[in-house]
PDB file of C-alpha atoms and ligand atoms in Angstrom:
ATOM      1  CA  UNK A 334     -61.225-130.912-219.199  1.00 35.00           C
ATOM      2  CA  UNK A 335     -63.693-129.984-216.737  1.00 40.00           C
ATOM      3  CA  UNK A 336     -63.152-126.494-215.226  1.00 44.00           C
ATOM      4  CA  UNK A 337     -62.500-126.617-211.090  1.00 53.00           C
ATOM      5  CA  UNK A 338     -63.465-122.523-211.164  1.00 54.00           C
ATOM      6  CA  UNK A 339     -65.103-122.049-208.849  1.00 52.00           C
ATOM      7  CA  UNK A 340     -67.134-119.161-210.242  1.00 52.00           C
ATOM      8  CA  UNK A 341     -70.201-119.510-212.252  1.00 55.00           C
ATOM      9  CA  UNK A 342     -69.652-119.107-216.154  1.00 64.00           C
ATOM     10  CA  UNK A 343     -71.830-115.881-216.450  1.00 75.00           C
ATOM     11  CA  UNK A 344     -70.262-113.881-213.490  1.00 87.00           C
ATOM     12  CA  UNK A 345     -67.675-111.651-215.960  1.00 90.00           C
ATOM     13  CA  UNK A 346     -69.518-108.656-215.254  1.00 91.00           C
ATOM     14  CA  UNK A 347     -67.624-109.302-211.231  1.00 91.00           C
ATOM     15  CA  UNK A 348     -64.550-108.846-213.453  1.00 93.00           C
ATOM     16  CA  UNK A 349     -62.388-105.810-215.218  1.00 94.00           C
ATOM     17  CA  UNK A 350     -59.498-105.669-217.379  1.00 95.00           C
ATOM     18  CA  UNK A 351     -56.263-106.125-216.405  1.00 93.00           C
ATOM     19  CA  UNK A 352     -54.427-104.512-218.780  1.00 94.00           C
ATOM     20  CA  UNK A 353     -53.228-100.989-217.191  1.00 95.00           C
ATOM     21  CA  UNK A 354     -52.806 -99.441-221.260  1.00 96.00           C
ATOM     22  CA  UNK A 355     -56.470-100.523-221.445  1.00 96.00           C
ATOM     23  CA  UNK A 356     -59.090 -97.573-221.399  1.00 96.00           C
ATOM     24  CA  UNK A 357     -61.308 -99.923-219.783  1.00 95.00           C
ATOM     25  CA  UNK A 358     -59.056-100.909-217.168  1.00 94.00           C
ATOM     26  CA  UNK A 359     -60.142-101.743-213.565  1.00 90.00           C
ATOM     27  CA  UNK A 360     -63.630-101.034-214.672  1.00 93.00           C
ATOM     28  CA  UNK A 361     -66.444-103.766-213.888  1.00 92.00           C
ATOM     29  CA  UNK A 362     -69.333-104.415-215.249  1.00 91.00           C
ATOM     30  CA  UNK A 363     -68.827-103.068-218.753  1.00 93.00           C
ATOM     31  CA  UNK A 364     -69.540-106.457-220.702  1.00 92.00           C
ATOM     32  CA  UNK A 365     -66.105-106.101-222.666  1.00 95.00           C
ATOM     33  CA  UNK A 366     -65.078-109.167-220.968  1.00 95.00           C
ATOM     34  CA  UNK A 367     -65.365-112.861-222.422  1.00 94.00           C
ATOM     35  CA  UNK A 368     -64.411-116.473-221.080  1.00 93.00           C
ATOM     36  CA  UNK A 369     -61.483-117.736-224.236  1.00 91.00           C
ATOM     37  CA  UNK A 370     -60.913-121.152-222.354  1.00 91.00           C
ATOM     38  CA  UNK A 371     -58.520-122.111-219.546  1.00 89.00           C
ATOM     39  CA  UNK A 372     -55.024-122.666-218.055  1.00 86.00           C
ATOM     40  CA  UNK A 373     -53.328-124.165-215.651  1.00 81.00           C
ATOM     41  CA  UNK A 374     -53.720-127.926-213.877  1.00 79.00           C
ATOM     42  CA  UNK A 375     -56.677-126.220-211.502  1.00 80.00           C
ATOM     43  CA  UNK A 376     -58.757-125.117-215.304  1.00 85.00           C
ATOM     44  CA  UNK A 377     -58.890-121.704-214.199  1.00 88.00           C
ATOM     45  CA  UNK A 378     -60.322-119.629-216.964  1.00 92.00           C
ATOM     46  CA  UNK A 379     -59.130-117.290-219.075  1.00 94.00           C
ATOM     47  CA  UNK A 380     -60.751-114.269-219.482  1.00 95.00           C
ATOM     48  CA  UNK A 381     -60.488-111.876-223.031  1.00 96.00           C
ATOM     49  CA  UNK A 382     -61.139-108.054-223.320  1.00 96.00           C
ATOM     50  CA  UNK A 383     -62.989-106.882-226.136  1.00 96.00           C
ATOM     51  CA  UNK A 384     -61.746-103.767-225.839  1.00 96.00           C
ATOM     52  CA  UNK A 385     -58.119-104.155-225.640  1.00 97.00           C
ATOM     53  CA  UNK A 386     -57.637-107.969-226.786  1.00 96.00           C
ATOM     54  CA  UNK A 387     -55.779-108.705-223.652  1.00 96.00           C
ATOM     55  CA  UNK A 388     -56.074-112.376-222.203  1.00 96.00           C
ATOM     56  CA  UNK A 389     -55.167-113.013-218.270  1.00 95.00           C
ATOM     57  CA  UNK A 390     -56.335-115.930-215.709  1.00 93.00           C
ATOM     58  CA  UNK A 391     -59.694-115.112-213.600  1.00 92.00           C
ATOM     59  CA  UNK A 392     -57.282-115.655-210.790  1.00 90.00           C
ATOM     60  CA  UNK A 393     -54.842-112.761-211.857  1.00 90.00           C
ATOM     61  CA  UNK A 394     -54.532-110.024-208.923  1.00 85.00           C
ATOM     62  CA  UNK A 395     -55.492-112.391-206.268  1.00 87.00           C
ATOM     63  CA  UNK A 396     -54.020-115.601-204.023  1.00 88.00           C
ATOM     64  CA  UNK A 397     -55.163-118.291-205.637  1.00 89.00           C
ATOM     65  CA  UNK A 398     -52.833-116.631-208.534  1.00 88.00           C
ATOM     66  CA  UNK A 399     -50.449-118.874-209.688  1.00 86.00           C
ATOM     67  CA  UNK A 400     -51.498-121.827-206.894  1.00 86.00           C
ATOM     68  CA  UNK A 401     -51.032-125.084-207.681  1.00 86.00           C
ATOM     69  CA  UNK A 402     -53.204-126.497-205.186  1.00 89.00           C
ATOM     70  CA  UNK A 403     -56.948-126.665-205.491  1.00 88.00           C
ATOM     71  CA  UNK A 404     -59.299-123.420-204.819  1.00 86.00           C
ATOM     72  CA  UNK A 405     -61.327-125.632-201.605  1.00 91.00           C
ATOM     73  CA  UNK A 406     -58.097-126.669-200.194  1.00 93.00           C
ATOM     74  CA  UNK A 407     -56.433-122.989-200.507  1.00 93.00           C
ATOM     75  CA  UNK A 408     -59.596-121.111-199.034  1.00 93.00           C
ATOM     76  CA  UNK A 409     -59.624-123.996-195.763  1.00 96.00           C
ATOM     77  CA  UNK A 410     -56.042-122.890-195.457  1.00 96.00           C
ATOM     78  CA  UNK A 411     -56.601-118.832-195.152  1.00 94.00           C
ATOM     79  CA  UNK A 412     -60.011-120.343-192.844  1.00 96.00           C
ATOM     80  CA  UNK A 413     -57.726-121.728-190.548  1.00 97.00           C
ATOM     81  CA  UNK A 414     -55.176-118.824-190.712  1.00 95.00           C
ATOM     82  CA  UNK A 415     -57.805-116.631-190.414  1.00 93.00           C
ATOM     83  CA  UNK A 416     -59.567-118.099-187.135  1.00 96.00           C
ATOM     84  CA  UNK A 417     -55.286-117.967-185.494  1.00 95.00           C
ATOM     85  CA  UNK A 418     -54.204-121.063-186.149  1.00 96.00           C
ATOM     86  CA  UNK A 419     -51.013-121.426-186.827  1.00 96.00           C
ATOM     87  CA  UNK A 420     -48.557-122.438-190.260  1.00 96.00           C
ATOM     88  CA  UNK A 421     -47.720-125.818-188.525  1.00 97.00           C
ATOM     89  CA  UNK A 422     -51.209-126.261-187.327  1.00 97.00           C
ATOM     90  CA  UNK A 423     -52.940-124.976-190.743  1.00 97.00           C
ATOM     91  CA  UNK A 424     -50.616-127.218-192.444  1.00 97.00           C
ATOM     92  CA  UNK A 425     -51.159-130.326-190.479  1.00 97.00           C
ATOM     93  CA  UNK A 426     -55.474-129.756-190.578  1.00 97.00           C
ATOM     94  CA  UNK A 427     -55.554-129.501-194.095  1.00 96.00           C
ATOM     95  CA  UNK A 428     -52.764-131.633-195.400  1.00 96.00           C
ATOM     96  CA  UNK A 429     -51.138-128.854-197.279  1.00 96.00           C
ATOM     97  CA  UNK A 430     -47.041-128.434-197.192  1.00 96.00           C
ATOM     98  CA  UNK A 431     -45.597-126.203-194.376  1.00 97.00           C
ATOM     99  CA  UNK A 432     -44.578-123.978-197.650  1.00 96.00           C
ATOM    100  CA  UNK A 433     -47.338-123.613-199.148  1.00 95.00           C
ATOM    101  CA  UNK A 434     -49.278-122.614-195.957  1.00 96.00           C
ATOM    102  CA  UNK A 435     -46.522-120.164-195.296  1.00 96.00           C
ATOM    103  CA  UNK A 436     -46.846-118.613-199.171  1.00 95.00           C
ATOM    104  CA  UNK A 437     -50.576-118.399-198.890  1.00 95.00           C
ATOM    105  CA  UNK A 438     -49.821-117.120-195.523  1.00 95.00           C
ATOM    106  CA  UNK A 439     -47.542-114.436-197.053  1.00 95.00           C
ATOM    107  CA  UNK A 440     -50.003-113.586-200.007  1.00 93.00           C
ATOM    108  CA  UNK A 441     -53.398-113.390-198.552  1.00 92.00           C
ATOM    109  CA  UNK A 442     -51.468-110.693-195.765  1.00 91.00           C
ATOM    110  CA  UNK A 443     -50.293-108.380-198.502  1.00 91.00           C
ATOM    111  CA  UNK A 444     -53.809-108.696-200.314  1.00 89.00           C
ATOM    112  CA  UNK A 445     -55.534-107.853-196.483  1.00 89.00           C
ATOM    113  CA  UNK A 446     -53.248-104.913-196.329  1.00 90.00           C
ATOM    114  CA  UNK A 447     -54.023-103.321-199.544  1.00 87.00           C
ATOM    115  CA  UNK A 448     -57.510-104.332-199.044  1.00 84.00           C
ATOM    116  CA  UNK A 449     -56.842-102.386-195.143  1.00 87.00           C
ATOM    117  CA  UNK A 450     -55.166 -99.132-196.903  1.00 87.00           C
ATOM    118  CA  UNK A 451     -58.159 -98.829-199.181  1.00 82.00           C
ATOM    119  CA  UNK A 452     -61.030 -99.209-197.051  1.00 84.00           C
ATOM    120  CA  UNK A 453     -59.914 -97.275-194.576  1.00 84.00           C
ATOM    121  CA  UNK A 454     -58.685 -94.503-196.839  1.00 73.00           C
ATOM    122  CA  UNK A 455     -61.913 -93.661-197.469  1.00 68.00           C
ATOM    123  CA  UNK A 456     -63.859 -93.823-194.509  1.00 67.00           C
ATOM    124  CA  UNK A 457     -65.433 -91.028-192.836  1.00 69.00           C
ATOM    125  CA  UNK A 458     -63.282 -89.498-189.932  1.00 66.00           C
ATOM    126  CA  UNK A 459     -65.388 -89.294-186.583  1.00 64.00           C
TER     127      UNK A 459
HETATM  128 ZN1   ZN B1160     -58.793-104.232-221.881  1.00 76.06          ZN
END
């Protein structure tokens, strides 16, 4: 089966370990990470540590975790989102379900927010 990842094969190093009892754990770049095949109806891959043994999706952490539509379809829905339009309207332009629009919806907010609390956390006060 033909991977739909949409990241390149040798891009691991833009990944870390998932596993919180690793001691490599949310560290990038360390080369302890391998592809071991893939999952799921959209091929995502799986990724192994070296140092831990620990196996997870590419996708684990973000939306597109556990999504069961395709990776194009669920980035033109947070597009649309993203530039105001609505759930109905977002639903209708991409042909995606009214719930799925509204999960994505729900998801990509929480991810923003962490995203938000981080960022800002650690910028410079004027
Ligand atoms: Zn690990």
């Amino acid at each position: 089966m033909r991977s739909k990842s949409p990241l390149k094969k040798d891009d691991t190093h833009l990944f870390c370990c998932q596993n919180p009892d690793c001691s490599d754990y949310g560290k990038r770049g360390l080369g302890n990470l391998t592809v071991s095949g893939t999952s799921g109806s959209q091929g995502n891959r799986m990724l192994r540590c070296r140092s831990c043994g620990y196996r997870f999706s590419e996708t684990r952490g973000t939306v597109l975790f556990n999504s069961k539509i395709d990776h194009d379809q669920a980035v033109s829905v947070m597009a649309h989102l993203s530039e105001g339009c609505g759930i109905r309207k977002t639903s209708r332009l991409t042909e995606v379900s009214l719930g799925t629009v509204a999960r994505l919806s729900k998801k990509s907010g929480k991810h923003a927010q962490v995203a938000h609390d981080e960022l800002v956390g650690f910028s410079p006060s004027d």
